[in-house]
Tab-separated table of C-alpha atoms in Angstrom:
chain	number	residue	atom	x	y	z
D	1	MET	CA	36.738	16.640	20.999
D	2	PRO	CA	35.996	19.589	23.373
D	3	GLY	CA	32.351	20.272	24.069
D	4	SER	CA	31.781	23.550	22.161
D	5	LEU	CA	31.587	23.788	18.390
D	6	GLU	CA	34.239	26.531	18.377
D	7	ASP	CA	36.778	24.000	19.660
D	8	GLN	CA	35.924	21.239	17.193
D	9	TYR	CA	37.549	20.526	13.844
D	10	ILE	CA	37.230	18.051	11.001
D	11	ARG	CA	39.596	17.115	8.201
D	12	LEU	CA	38.022	17.294	4.757
D	13	ASP	CA	39.608	15.145	2.027
D	14	VAL	CA	38.587	16.274	-1.453
D	15	ILE	CA	39.647	13.324	-3.574
D	16	SER	CA	37.935	13.269	-6.966
D	17	GLY	CA	34.661	13.582	-8.814
D	18	LYS	CA	33.056	11.945	-11.814
D	19	ASN	CA	30.129	12.404	-14.153
D	20	ILE	CA	30.509	16.137	-13.609
D	21	ARG	CA	28.135	18.036	-15.865
D	22	VAL	CA	28.171	21.814	-16.206
D	23	PRO	CA	24.540	23.081	-16.202
D	24	SER	CA	25.180	25.705	-18.880
D	25	LYS	CA	27.009	23.126	-21.057
D	26	ARG	CA	29.843	25.621	-21.553
D	27	ILE	CA	33.375	24.205	-21.656
D	28	PRO	CA	35.149	25.286	-18.432
D	29	ALA	CA	38.843	25.982	-17.980
D	30	GLY	CA	38.648	23.733	-14.906
D	31	ILE	CA	36.671	22.507	-11.915
D	32	TYR	CA	37.287	23.331	-8.250
D	33	VAL	CA	35.766	22.699	-4.811
D	34	SER	CA	35.355	25.363	-2.150
D	35	THR	CA	34.187	25.615	1.460
D	36	ASP	CA	34.458	27.928	4.462
D	37	ILE	CA	37.490	27.338	6.717
D	38	ASP	CA	36.021	29.500	9.452
D	39	SER	CA	33.759	32.527	9.745
D	40	GLU	CA	36.158	34.762	7.771
D	41	ARG	CA	38.058	32.602	5.308
D	42	ARG	CA	37.074	30.402	2.377
D	43	TRP	CA	39.244	27.585	1.050
D	44	THR	CA	39.362	26.279	-2.516
D	45	THR	CA	41.151	23.403	-4.170
D	46	ALA	CA	43.316	23.939	-7.207
D	47	THR	CA	41.316	24.265	-10.428
D	48	LYS	CA	41.695	20.979	-12.283
D	49	VAL	CA	40.935	20.246	-15.922
D	50	LEU	CA	37.854	18.134	-16.590
D	51	SER	CA	38.739	14.926	-18.469
D	52	SER	CA	36.939	13.633	-21.538
D	53	GLU	CA	35.208	11.114	-19.236
D	54	LYS	CA	33.734	14.036	-17.224
D	55	SER	CA	35.925	13.240	-14.216
D	56	VAL	CA	38.482	15.273	-12.252
D	57	VAL	CA	41.053	14.503	-9.533
D	58	TRP	CA	41.912	17.041	-6.826
D	59	GLY	CA	43.628	15.116	-4.001
D	60	SER	CA	43.419	18.042	-1.558
D	61	THR	CA	42.951	18.179	2.226
D	62	VAL	CA	41.881	20.967	4.569
D	63	THR	CA	41.148	21.236	8.303
D	64	LEU	CA	37.914	23.065	9.087
D	65	SER	CA	36.727	24.626	12.309
D	66	CYS	CA	33.074	24.390	13.314
D	67	VAL	CA	32.454	28.100	13.747
D	68	PRO	CA	30.217	28.697	10.665
D	69	PRO	CA	26.564	27.711	11.275
D	70	ALA	CA	26.747	24.933	8.684
D	71	LEU	CA	29.133	22.997	6.503
D	72	SER	CA	28.652	24.033	2.883
D	73	ILE	CA	30.744	22.456	0.118
D	74	GLU	CA	30.411	23.646	-3.475
D	75	ILE	CA	31.666	22.277	-6.786
D	76	ARG	CA	32.130	25.052	-9.339
D	77	ALA	CA	33.282	25.493	-12.911
D	78	SER	CA	35.872	28.178	-13.651
D	79	TYR	CA	36.169	29.869	-17.038
D	80	GLU	CA	39.449	31.723	-16.356
D	81	VAL	CA	42.695	29.921	-17.200
D	82	ASP	CA	44.912	31.707	-14.692
D	83	ARG	CA	43.690	34.031	-11.956
D	84	MET	CA	39.957	33.540	-11.300
D	85	LEU	CA	38.017	36.806	-11.463
D	86	GLY	CA	34.657	35.485	-10.301
D	87	SER	CA	33.329	32.486	-8.414
D	88	GLY	CA	32.468	30.537	-11.553
D	89	GLU	CA	29.368	28.465	-12.220
D	90	LEU	CA	27.806	26.329	-9.500
D	91	ILE	CA	27.666	22.626	-10.445
D	92	GLY	CA	26.683	21.044	-7.155
D	93	LYS	CA	26.343	21.786	-3.451
D	94	LEU	CA	26.231	19.787	-0.218
D	95	GLN	CA	25.043	21.560	2.919
D	96	THR	CA	24.432	20.211	6.422
D	97	SER	CA	24.568	21.385	10.018
D	98	TRP	CA	27.606	20.691	12.206
D	99	ASP	CA	25.350	19.118	14.825
D	100	GLU	CA	24.150	16.524	12.346
D	101	LEU	CA	27.649	15.828	11.110
D	102	LEU	CA	29.377	15.596	14.502
D	103	ASP	CA	26.819	13.791	16.659
D	104	ASN	CA	26.825	10.030	17.107
D	105	GLY	CA	24.952	9.673	13.831
D	106	ASN	CA	27.845	11.037	11.779
D	107	GLU	CA	28.670	7.631	10.333
D	108	PRO	CA	25.298	7.069	8.624
D	109	PHE	CA	25.385	10.691	7.442
D	110	THR	CA	28.733	10.093	5.779
D	111	LEU	CA	27.705	6.749	4.327
D	112	THR	CA	24.443	8.134	2.969
D	113	ASN	CA	25.934	11.208	1.343
D	114	LEU	CA	28.752	9.191	-0.162
D	115	ALA	CA	26.270	6.663	-1.543
D	116	VAL	CA	23.867	9.299	-2.867
D	117	ALA	CA	26.754	11.149	-4.482
D	118	ARG	CA	27.824	7.911	-6.158
D	119	LEU	CA	24.273	7.171	-7.292
D	120	GLN	CA	23.622	10.660	-8.688
D	121	GLY	CA	27.056	10.805	-10.279
D	122	TYR	CA	26.963	7.293	-11.669
D	123	VAL	CA	28.785	6.759	-14.971
D	124	GLY	CA	28.073	4.048	-17.546
D	125	ASN	CA	26.916	0.581	-16.584
D	126	ASP	CA	29.434	-0.367	-13.911
D	127	LEU	CA	27.427	-2.845	-11.837
D	128	GLN	CA	30.239	-3.166	-9.323
D	129	ASP	CA	29.932	0.548	-8.625
D	130	ILE	CA	26.188	0.370	-7.998
D	131	ASN	CA	26.759	-2.657	-5.768
D	132	THR	CA	29.102	-0.539	-3.657
D	133	THR	CA	26.537	2.246	-3.545
D	134	THR	CA	23.777	-0.123	-2.440
D	135	SER	CA	26.054	-1.601	0.216
D	136	LEU	CA	26.746	1.863	1.647
D	137	LEU	CA	23.023	2.614	1.818
D	138	HIS	CA	22.345	-0.719	3.528
D	139	LYS	CA	24.949	0.173	6.173
D	140	ALA	CA	23.471	3.634	6.654
D	141	LEU	CA	19.969	2.168	7.098
D	142	ALA	CA	21.288	-0.295	9.681
D	143	LEU	CA	22.547	2.694	11.681
D	144	ARG	CA	19.278	4.602	11.287
D	145	LEU	CA	16.753	2.237	12.776
D	146	GLN	CA	13.043	2.955	13.101
D	147	GLY	CA	12.601	6.038	15.254
D	148	HIS	CA	15.699	7.769	13.895
D	149	PRO	CA	14.739	11.122	12.260
D	150	ASP	CA	16.423	10.064	9.002
D	151	HIS	CA	15.097	6.489	8.909
D	152	ALA	CA	12.586	7.341	6.148
D	153	SER	CA	15.160	9.126	3.978
D	154	SER	CA	17.513	6.139	4.282
D	155	LEU	CA	14.694	3.821	3.198
D	156	TYR	CA	13.925	6.079	0.234
D	157	ASN	CA	17.570	6.278	-0.867
D	158	LEU	CA	17.898	2.503	-0.737
D	159	VAL	CA	14.656	2.002	-2.672
D	160	THR	CA	15.946	4.392	-5.338
D	161	ALA	CA	19.261	2.523	-5.587
D	162	LEU	CA	17.579	-0.889	-5.779
D	163	ASN	CA	15.179	0.303	-8.478
D	164	TRP	CA	18.086	1.692	-10.467
D	165	ARG	CA	19.960	-1.582	-9.955
D	166	TYR	CA	16.970	-3.561	-11.190
D	167	SER	CA	16.669	-1.345	-14.283
D	168	LYS	CA	20.212	-2.349	-15.260
D	169	GLU	CA	19.980	-6.011	-14.266
D	170	PRO	CA	16.367	-7.227	-13.844
D	171	THR	CA	16.968	-9.801	-11.126
D	172	ALA	CA	13.864	-10.398	-8.994
D	173	VAL	CA	15.717	-10.170	-5.666
D	174	TYR	CA	16.330	-6.419	-6.159
D	175	ILE	CA	12.751	-5.455	-6.970
D	176	HIS	CA	11.394	-7.730	-4.227
D	177	GLU	CA	13.613	-6.044	-1.632
D	178	SER	CA	12.549	-2.665	-2.952
D	179	ALA	CA	8.879	-3.686	-2.575
D	180	GLN	CA	9.449	-4.789	1.021
D	181	LEU	CA	11.153	-1.482	1.792
D	182	CYS	CA	8.276	0.452	0.182
D	183	CYS	CA	5.920	-1.289	2.613
D	184	LYS	CA	7.961	0.221	5.445
D	185	LEU	CA	8.505	3.600	3.750
D	186	LEU	CA	5.002	4.637	2.660
D	187	PRO	CA	3.465	4.751	6.166
D	188	LEU	CA	6.267	7.162	7.140
D	189	CYS	CA	5.520	9.520	4.238
D	190	PRO	CA	1.958	10.880	4.383
D	191	GLU	CA	0.731	13.271	1.707
D	192	GLY	CA	2.432	16.669	1.908
D	193	THR	CA	5.760	15.436	3.328
D	194	PHE	CA	9.039	16.260	1.628
D	195	LEU	CA	9.858	12.696	0.606
D	196	ARG	CA	6.370	12.274	-0.854
D	197	SER	CA	6.917	15.375	-2.963
D	198	ILE	CA	10.297	14.338	-4.389
D	199	GLY	CA	9.456	10.916	-5.752
D	200	VAL	CA	8.131	8.311	-3.312
D	201	ASP	CA	5.000	7.822	-5.431
D	202	SER	CA	7.097	7.368	-8.574
D	203	ALA	CA	9.264	4.808	-6.794
D	204	LEU	CA	6.133	2.933	-5.686
D	205	ARG	CA	4.735	2.918	-9.234
D	206	TYR	CA	8.043	1.596	-10.592
D	207	VAL	CA	8.083	-1.209	-8.034
D	208	ASN	CA	4.428	-2.114	-8.639
D	209	ASP	CA	4.958	-2.182	-12.405
D	210	ASN	CA	8.111	-4.287	-12.273
D	211	ILE	CA	7.507	-6.979	-9.655
D	212	PRO	CA	7.127	-10.148	-11.763
D	213	ILE	CA	3.597	-11.566	-11.802
D	214	ASP	CA	3.845	-14.453	-9.338
D	215	GLY	CA	1.002	-16.811	-8.528
D	216	SER	CA	2.695	-18.273	-5.452
D	217	ASP	CA	1.257	-17.585	-1.995
D	218	GLU	CA	4.319	-15.431	-1.231
D	219	GLY	CA	3.934	-13.464	-4.459
D	220	ILE	CA	0.255	-12.810	-3.819
D	221	HIS	CA	0.985	-11.798	-0.220
D	222	LEU	CA	3.500	-9.227	-1.520
D	223	ARG	CA	0.923	-7.927	-4.003
D	224	ARG	CA	-1.625	-7.567	-1.199
D	225	ASN	CA	0.908	-5.547	0.778
D	226	MET	CA	1.479	-3.288	-2.225
D	227	LEU	CA	-2.278	-2.768	-2.553
D	228	GLU	CA	-2.501	-1.751	1.112
D	229	LEU	CA	-0.020	1.037	0.302
D	230	CYS	CA	-2.521	2.414	-2.218
D	231	PRO	CA	-5.721	3.249	-0.292
D	232	LEU	CA	-8.851	4.562	-1.965
D	233	GLY	CA	-8.003	7.891	-3.599
D	234	GLN	CA	-4.320	7.060	-4.123
D	235	GLN	CA	-3.437	7.490	-7.798
D	236	HIS	CA	-1.744	4.095	-8.151
D	237	ARG	CA	-4.578	2.036	-6.663
D	238	PRO	CA	-6.069	0.894	-10.028
D	239	ASN	CA	-2.667	-0.376	-11.120
D	240	ALA	CA	-2.127	-2.190	-7.799
D	241	LEU	CA	-5.595	-3.772	-8.070
D	242	ASP	CA	-4.871	-4.920	-11.606
D	243	LYS	CA	-1.503	-6.471	-10.696
D	244	LEU	CA	-2.957	-8.392	-7.749
D	245	ALA	CA	-5.820	-9.606	-9.947
D	246	TRP	CA	-3.356	-10.986	-12.509
D	247	ALA	CA	-1.406	-12.797	-9.789
D	248	LEU	CA	-4.655	-14.421	-8.636
D	249	ILE	CA	-5.501	-15.428	-12.222
D	250	LEU	CA	-2.089	-17.071	-12.510
D	251	ARG	CA	-2.692	-19.027	-9.300
D	252	PHE	CA	-6.143	-19.989	-10.594
D	253	GLU	CA	-4.556	-21.373	-13.773
D	254	GLN	CA	-2.067	-23.325	-11.676
D	255	CYS	CA	-4.412	-24.600	-8.932
D	256	GLY	CA	-7.962	-24.219	-10.286
D	257	ASN	CA	-9.449	-22.623	-7.156
D	258	ILE	CA	-12.548	-20.738	-8.318
D	259	ASP	CA	-12.220	-18.327	-5.369
D	260	ASP	CA	-9.128	-16.845	-7.006
D	261	ILE	CA	-10.891	-16.061	-10.283
D	262	ASP	CA	-13.878	-14.646	-8.374
D	263	GLU	CA	-11.580	-12.318	-6.429
D	264	SER	CA	-9.720	-11.285	-9.576
D	265	ILE	CA	-13.047	-10.259	-11.161
D	266	HIS	CA	-13.913	-8.247	-8.052
D	267	LEU	CA	-10.515	-6.482	-8.141
D	268	HIS	CA	-10.770	-5.739	-11.862
D	269	ARG	CA	-14.259	-4.297	-11.360
D	270	GLU	CA	-12.902	-1.904	-8.753
D	271	ALA	CA	-10.040	-0.876	-11.068
D	272	VAL	CA	-12.556	-0.076	-13.839
D	273	SER	CA	-14.764	1.873	-11.408
D	274	LEU	CA	-11.791	4.084	-10.454
D	275	CYS	CA	-11.152	5.015	-14.101
D	276	PRO	CA	-14.132	6.960	-15.485
D	277	GLU	CA	-14.759	7.515	-19.186
D	278	GLY	CA	-11.880	9.419	-20.734
D	279	HIS	CA	-9.282	7.964	-18.368
D	280	PRO	CA	-6.269	6.747	-20.424
D	281	ASP	CA	-6.162	3.368	-18.640
D	282	ARG	CA	-9.877	2.575	-18.685
D	283	GLY	CA	-9.634	0.506	-21.887
D	284	THR	CA	-6.863	-1.641	-20.406
D	285	TYR	CA	-8.814	-2.401	-17.240
D	286	LEU	CA	-12.001	-3.114	-19.198
D	287	ASN	CA	-10.087	-5.607	-21.316
D	288	ASP	CA	-8.552	-7.232	-18.217
D	289	LEU	CA	-11.960	-7.556	-16.530
D	290	ALA	CA	-13.327	-9.162	-19.696
D	291	LEU	CA	-10.447	-11.657	-19.719
D	292	SER	CA	-11.202	-12.645	-16.115
D	293	LEU	CA	-14.861	-13.213	-16.961
D	294	ASN	CA	-13.800	-15.177	-20.037
D	295	ASP	CA	-11.614	-17.406	-17.844
D	296	ARG	CA	-14.509	-18.071	-15.473
D	297	PHE	CA	-16.759	-18.886	-18.437
D	298	ASP	CA	-14.186	-21.406	-19.680
D	299	HIS	CA	-14.165	-22.995	-16.219
D	300	GLN	CA	-17.878	-22.885	-15.335
D	301	GLY	CA	-19.668	-22.294	-18.652
D	302	LYS	CA	-21.983	-19.559	-17.361
D	303	PRO	CA	-23.343	-17.711	-20.431
D	304	ASN	CA	-23.773	-14.441	-18.525
D	305	ASP	CA	-20.000	-14.254	-17.987
D	306	LEU	CA	-19.381	-14.609	-21.724
D	307	ASP	CA	-22.029	-12.036	-22.633
D	308	GLU	CA	-20.584	-9.523	-20.178
D	309	ALA	CA	-17.043	-10.183	-21.434
D	310	ILE	CA	-18.150	-9.437	-25.002
D	311	SER	CA	-19.825	-6.182	-23.883
D	312	LEU	CA	-16.671	-5.142	-22.018
D	313	TYR	CA	-14.428	-5.873	-25.005
D	314	GLU	CA	-16.730	-3.737	-27.148
D	315	GLU	CA	-16.588	-0.894	-24.621
D	316	ALA	CA	-12.801	-1.182	-24.425
D	317	LEU	CA	-12.560	-0.729	-28.206
D	318	GLN	CA	-14.426	2.568	-27.844
D	319	SER	CA	-12.267	3.836	-24.999
D	320	VAL	CA	-9.935	6.792	-25.466
D	321	GLY	CA	-6.337	5.757	-25.988
D	322	ASP	CA	-6.883	1.981	-26.097
D	323	LYS	CA	-3.241	0.876	-25.823
D	324	PHE	CA	-3.810	-2.676	-27.038
D	325	HIS	CA	-6.384	-2.200	-29.784
D	326	ASP	CA	-5.259	-5.230	-31.804
D	327	PHE	CA	-5.221	-7.385	-28.673
D	328	THR	CA	-8.760	-6.302	-27.750
D	329	LEU	CA	-10.022	-6.957	-31.300
D	330	ASP	CA	-8.553	-10.442	-31.165
D	331	ASN	CA	-10.034	-11.144	-27.713
D	332	LEU	CA	-13.476	-10.007	-28.842
D	333	GLY	CA	-13.241	-12.223	-31.914
D	334	GLN	CA	-12.335	-15.248	-29.795
D	335	ALA	CA	-15.220	-14.556	-27.394
D	336	LEU	CA	-17.688	-14.301	-30.270
D	337	ILE	CA	-16.473	-17.656	-31.614
D	338	ALA	CA	-17.030	-19.191	-28.165
D	339	ARG	CA	-20.575	-17.828	-28.123
D	340	PHE	CA	-21.202	-19.084	-31.661
D	341	ASN	CA	-20.144	-22.576	-30.562
D	342	LYS	CA	-22.647	-22.360	-27.687
D	343	ARG	CA	-25.629	-20.820	-29.483
D	344	GLY	CA	-24.980	-21.132	-33.226
D	345	ASN	CA	-25.845	-17.510	-34.074
D	346	ILE	CA	-24.349	-16.888	-37.523
D	347	ASP	CA	-23.945	-13.180	-36.764
D	348	ASP	CA	-21.385	-14.004	-34.071
D	349	ILE	CA	-19.064	-16.032	-36.335
D	350	THR	CA	-19.436	-13.568	-39.212
D	351	ARG	CA	-18.458	-10.694	-36.943
D	352	ALA	CA	-15.604	-12.691	-35.405
D	353	ILE	CA	-14.091	-13.272	-38.863
D	354	SER	CA	-14.431	-9.571	-39.660
D	355	LEU	CA	-12.661	-8.624	-36.412
D	356	HIS	CA	-9.820	-11.068	-37.045
D	357	HIS	CA	-9.402	-9.561	-40.528
D	358	LYS	CA	-9.087	-6.096	-38.899
D	359	THR	CA	-6.554	-7.439	-36.432
D	360	LEU	CA	-4.489	-8.838	-39.297
D	361	THR	CA	-4.268	-5.390	-40.911
D	362	LEU	CA	-2.715	-4.160	-37.652
D	363	CYS	CA	-0.077	-6.921	-37.798
D	364	PRO	CA	1.760	-6.480	-41.131
D	365	PRO	CA	4.557	-8.840	-42.275
D	366	GLY	CA	7.361	-8.747	-39.724
D	367	HIS	CA	5.046	-8.061	-36.772
D	368	PRO	CA	5.779	-10.501	-33.901
D	369	ASP	CA	2.069	-11.382	-33.534
D	370	ARG	CA	1.317	-11.897	-37.216
D	371	ASP	CA	1.572	-15.701	-37.060
D	372	THR	CA	-0.897	-15.869	-34.148
D	373	THR	CA	-3.309	-13.487	-35.858
D	374	LEU	CA	-3.222	-15.500	-39.083
D	375	ASN	CA	-3.835	-18.685	-37.111
D	376	ASN	CA	-6.791	-17.186	-35.212
D	377	LEU	CA	-8.409	-15.985	-38.443
D	378	ALA	CA	-7.898	-19.439	-39.982
D	379	LEU	CA	-9.499	-21.081	-36.929
D	380	ALA	CA	-12.500	-18.743	-37.186
D	381	LEU	CA	-12.994	-19.665	-40.859
D	382	LYS	CA	-12.583	-23.365	-40.053
D	383	THR	CA	-15.230	-23.034	-37.317
D	384	LYS	CA	-17.632	-21.456	-39.774
D	385	TYR	CA	-16.930	-24.182	-42.348
D	386	ASP	CA	-17.589	-26.921	-39.763
D	387	LYS	CA	-21.076	-25.466	-39.143
D	388	LEU	CA	-22.072	-24.240	-42.621
D	389	ASP	CA	-19.931	-26.375	-44.972
D	390	VAL	CA	-18.910	-23.465	-47.262
D	391	SER	CA	-15.847	-24.641	-49.223
D	392	GLU	CA	-14.492	-21.104	-49.726
D	393	ASP	CA	-14.100	-20.774	-45.961
D	394	LEU	CA	-12.098	-24.004	-45.795
D	395	ASN	CA	-9.864	-22.988	-48.700
D	396	GLU	CA	-9.101	-19.623	-47.132
D	397	ALA	CA	-8.456	-21.272	-43.751
D	398	ILE	CA	-5.914	-23.672	-45.304
D	399	TYR	CA	-4.158	-20.781	-47.036
D	400	LEU	CA	-3.997	-18.788	-43.777
D	401	PHE	CA	-2.678	-21.756	-41.785
D	402	ARG	CA	0.168	-22.029	-44.306
D	403	GLU	CA	0.832	-18.301	-44.094
D	404	SER	CA	0.963	-18.585	-40.294
D	405	LEU	CA	3.622	-21.307	-40.525
D	406	ARG	CA	5.583	-19.209	-43.019
D	407	ALA	CA	5.412	-16.181	-40.661
D	408	ILE	CA	6.809	-18.308	-37.825
D	409	GLU	CA	9.695	-19.466	-40.035
D	410	LEU	CA	10.490	-15.899	-41.136
D	411	PHE	CA	10.378	-14.566	-37.571
D	412	THR	CA	12.672	-17.285	-36.195
D	413	VAL	CA	15.338	-16.907	-38.902
């Protein structure tokens, strides 16, 4: 091509479009694409009827000069059957500078815009289509290495595609790759940047929520990396702390290293401290901290851990918006039974039975946890009978054990 923009040309192939949605939801006579040929003339495709599948085929080609300051392509809806009186309704627009399109980086530009167009215009659940989209974004990222001005945007687009892919087919490899890319993306997107404003934080939250809890060294290392992306003051830090803590608890259950449970308690304490009274997630983190302390009590038998766990369960029940009220009631009941077995205080077992009764009212017939709740209440009554030898407690426990078995049979039919 000659050196000046005035002497350069490109051929634009307008092939087809799909998942085309008219913002006003009016039914158009047809859909067309338009762009400037040069500084004085504008070119449009024929107006084609939109199919019932929201797709349209144009199959048009035009040669464009590079005289206008930018390439601007518009998709519009027309409401006139024959001669078009106005410009119609704007459906979508792609705009970029000629310099960006024609320099040596034109290939990643083309790949990225094609992939993003496919992702935003995705129809149905065609996994082959999203595979193609992800492949295009991988190629674009390979051409926009670190230091390229669009490296961060390519990372973000690929993270978005992988998250979408995982939402349709939850295979761990997709969300793990997305997490690794987030570790590269976040340092490139400080607060106030464009990418941060359009959804990087949401992408990070999705990844953090959906990485499977993994107690392996590799899984914990990935969780530590995710936590590093959420420094003090970052809105997702409590969630990242909680997820890492659970991974450590899982490794503790597998390997029995007390250091893991100690660290999980430390992480859960920080998560609670970052959620003051009234925070919608405070109850969840209080409950999780109590569970960690309960686990350490089971391992080491320190009464202070059990006492603190009981206090935390009680506080969680009073928290605004406790999302797992029945779960917290059940946990508190189990902790009180454990303390009764240690100290023999009748008030603890009496209260535990009362709490398990409340939990049962929250799990009516057909509830997936009803069998477990019935069983826990029966165990509480059996524990009381073993200490106090009250026959009514044993009779009720037997009845509830039978009901628990019946609930399992009904749920598995």
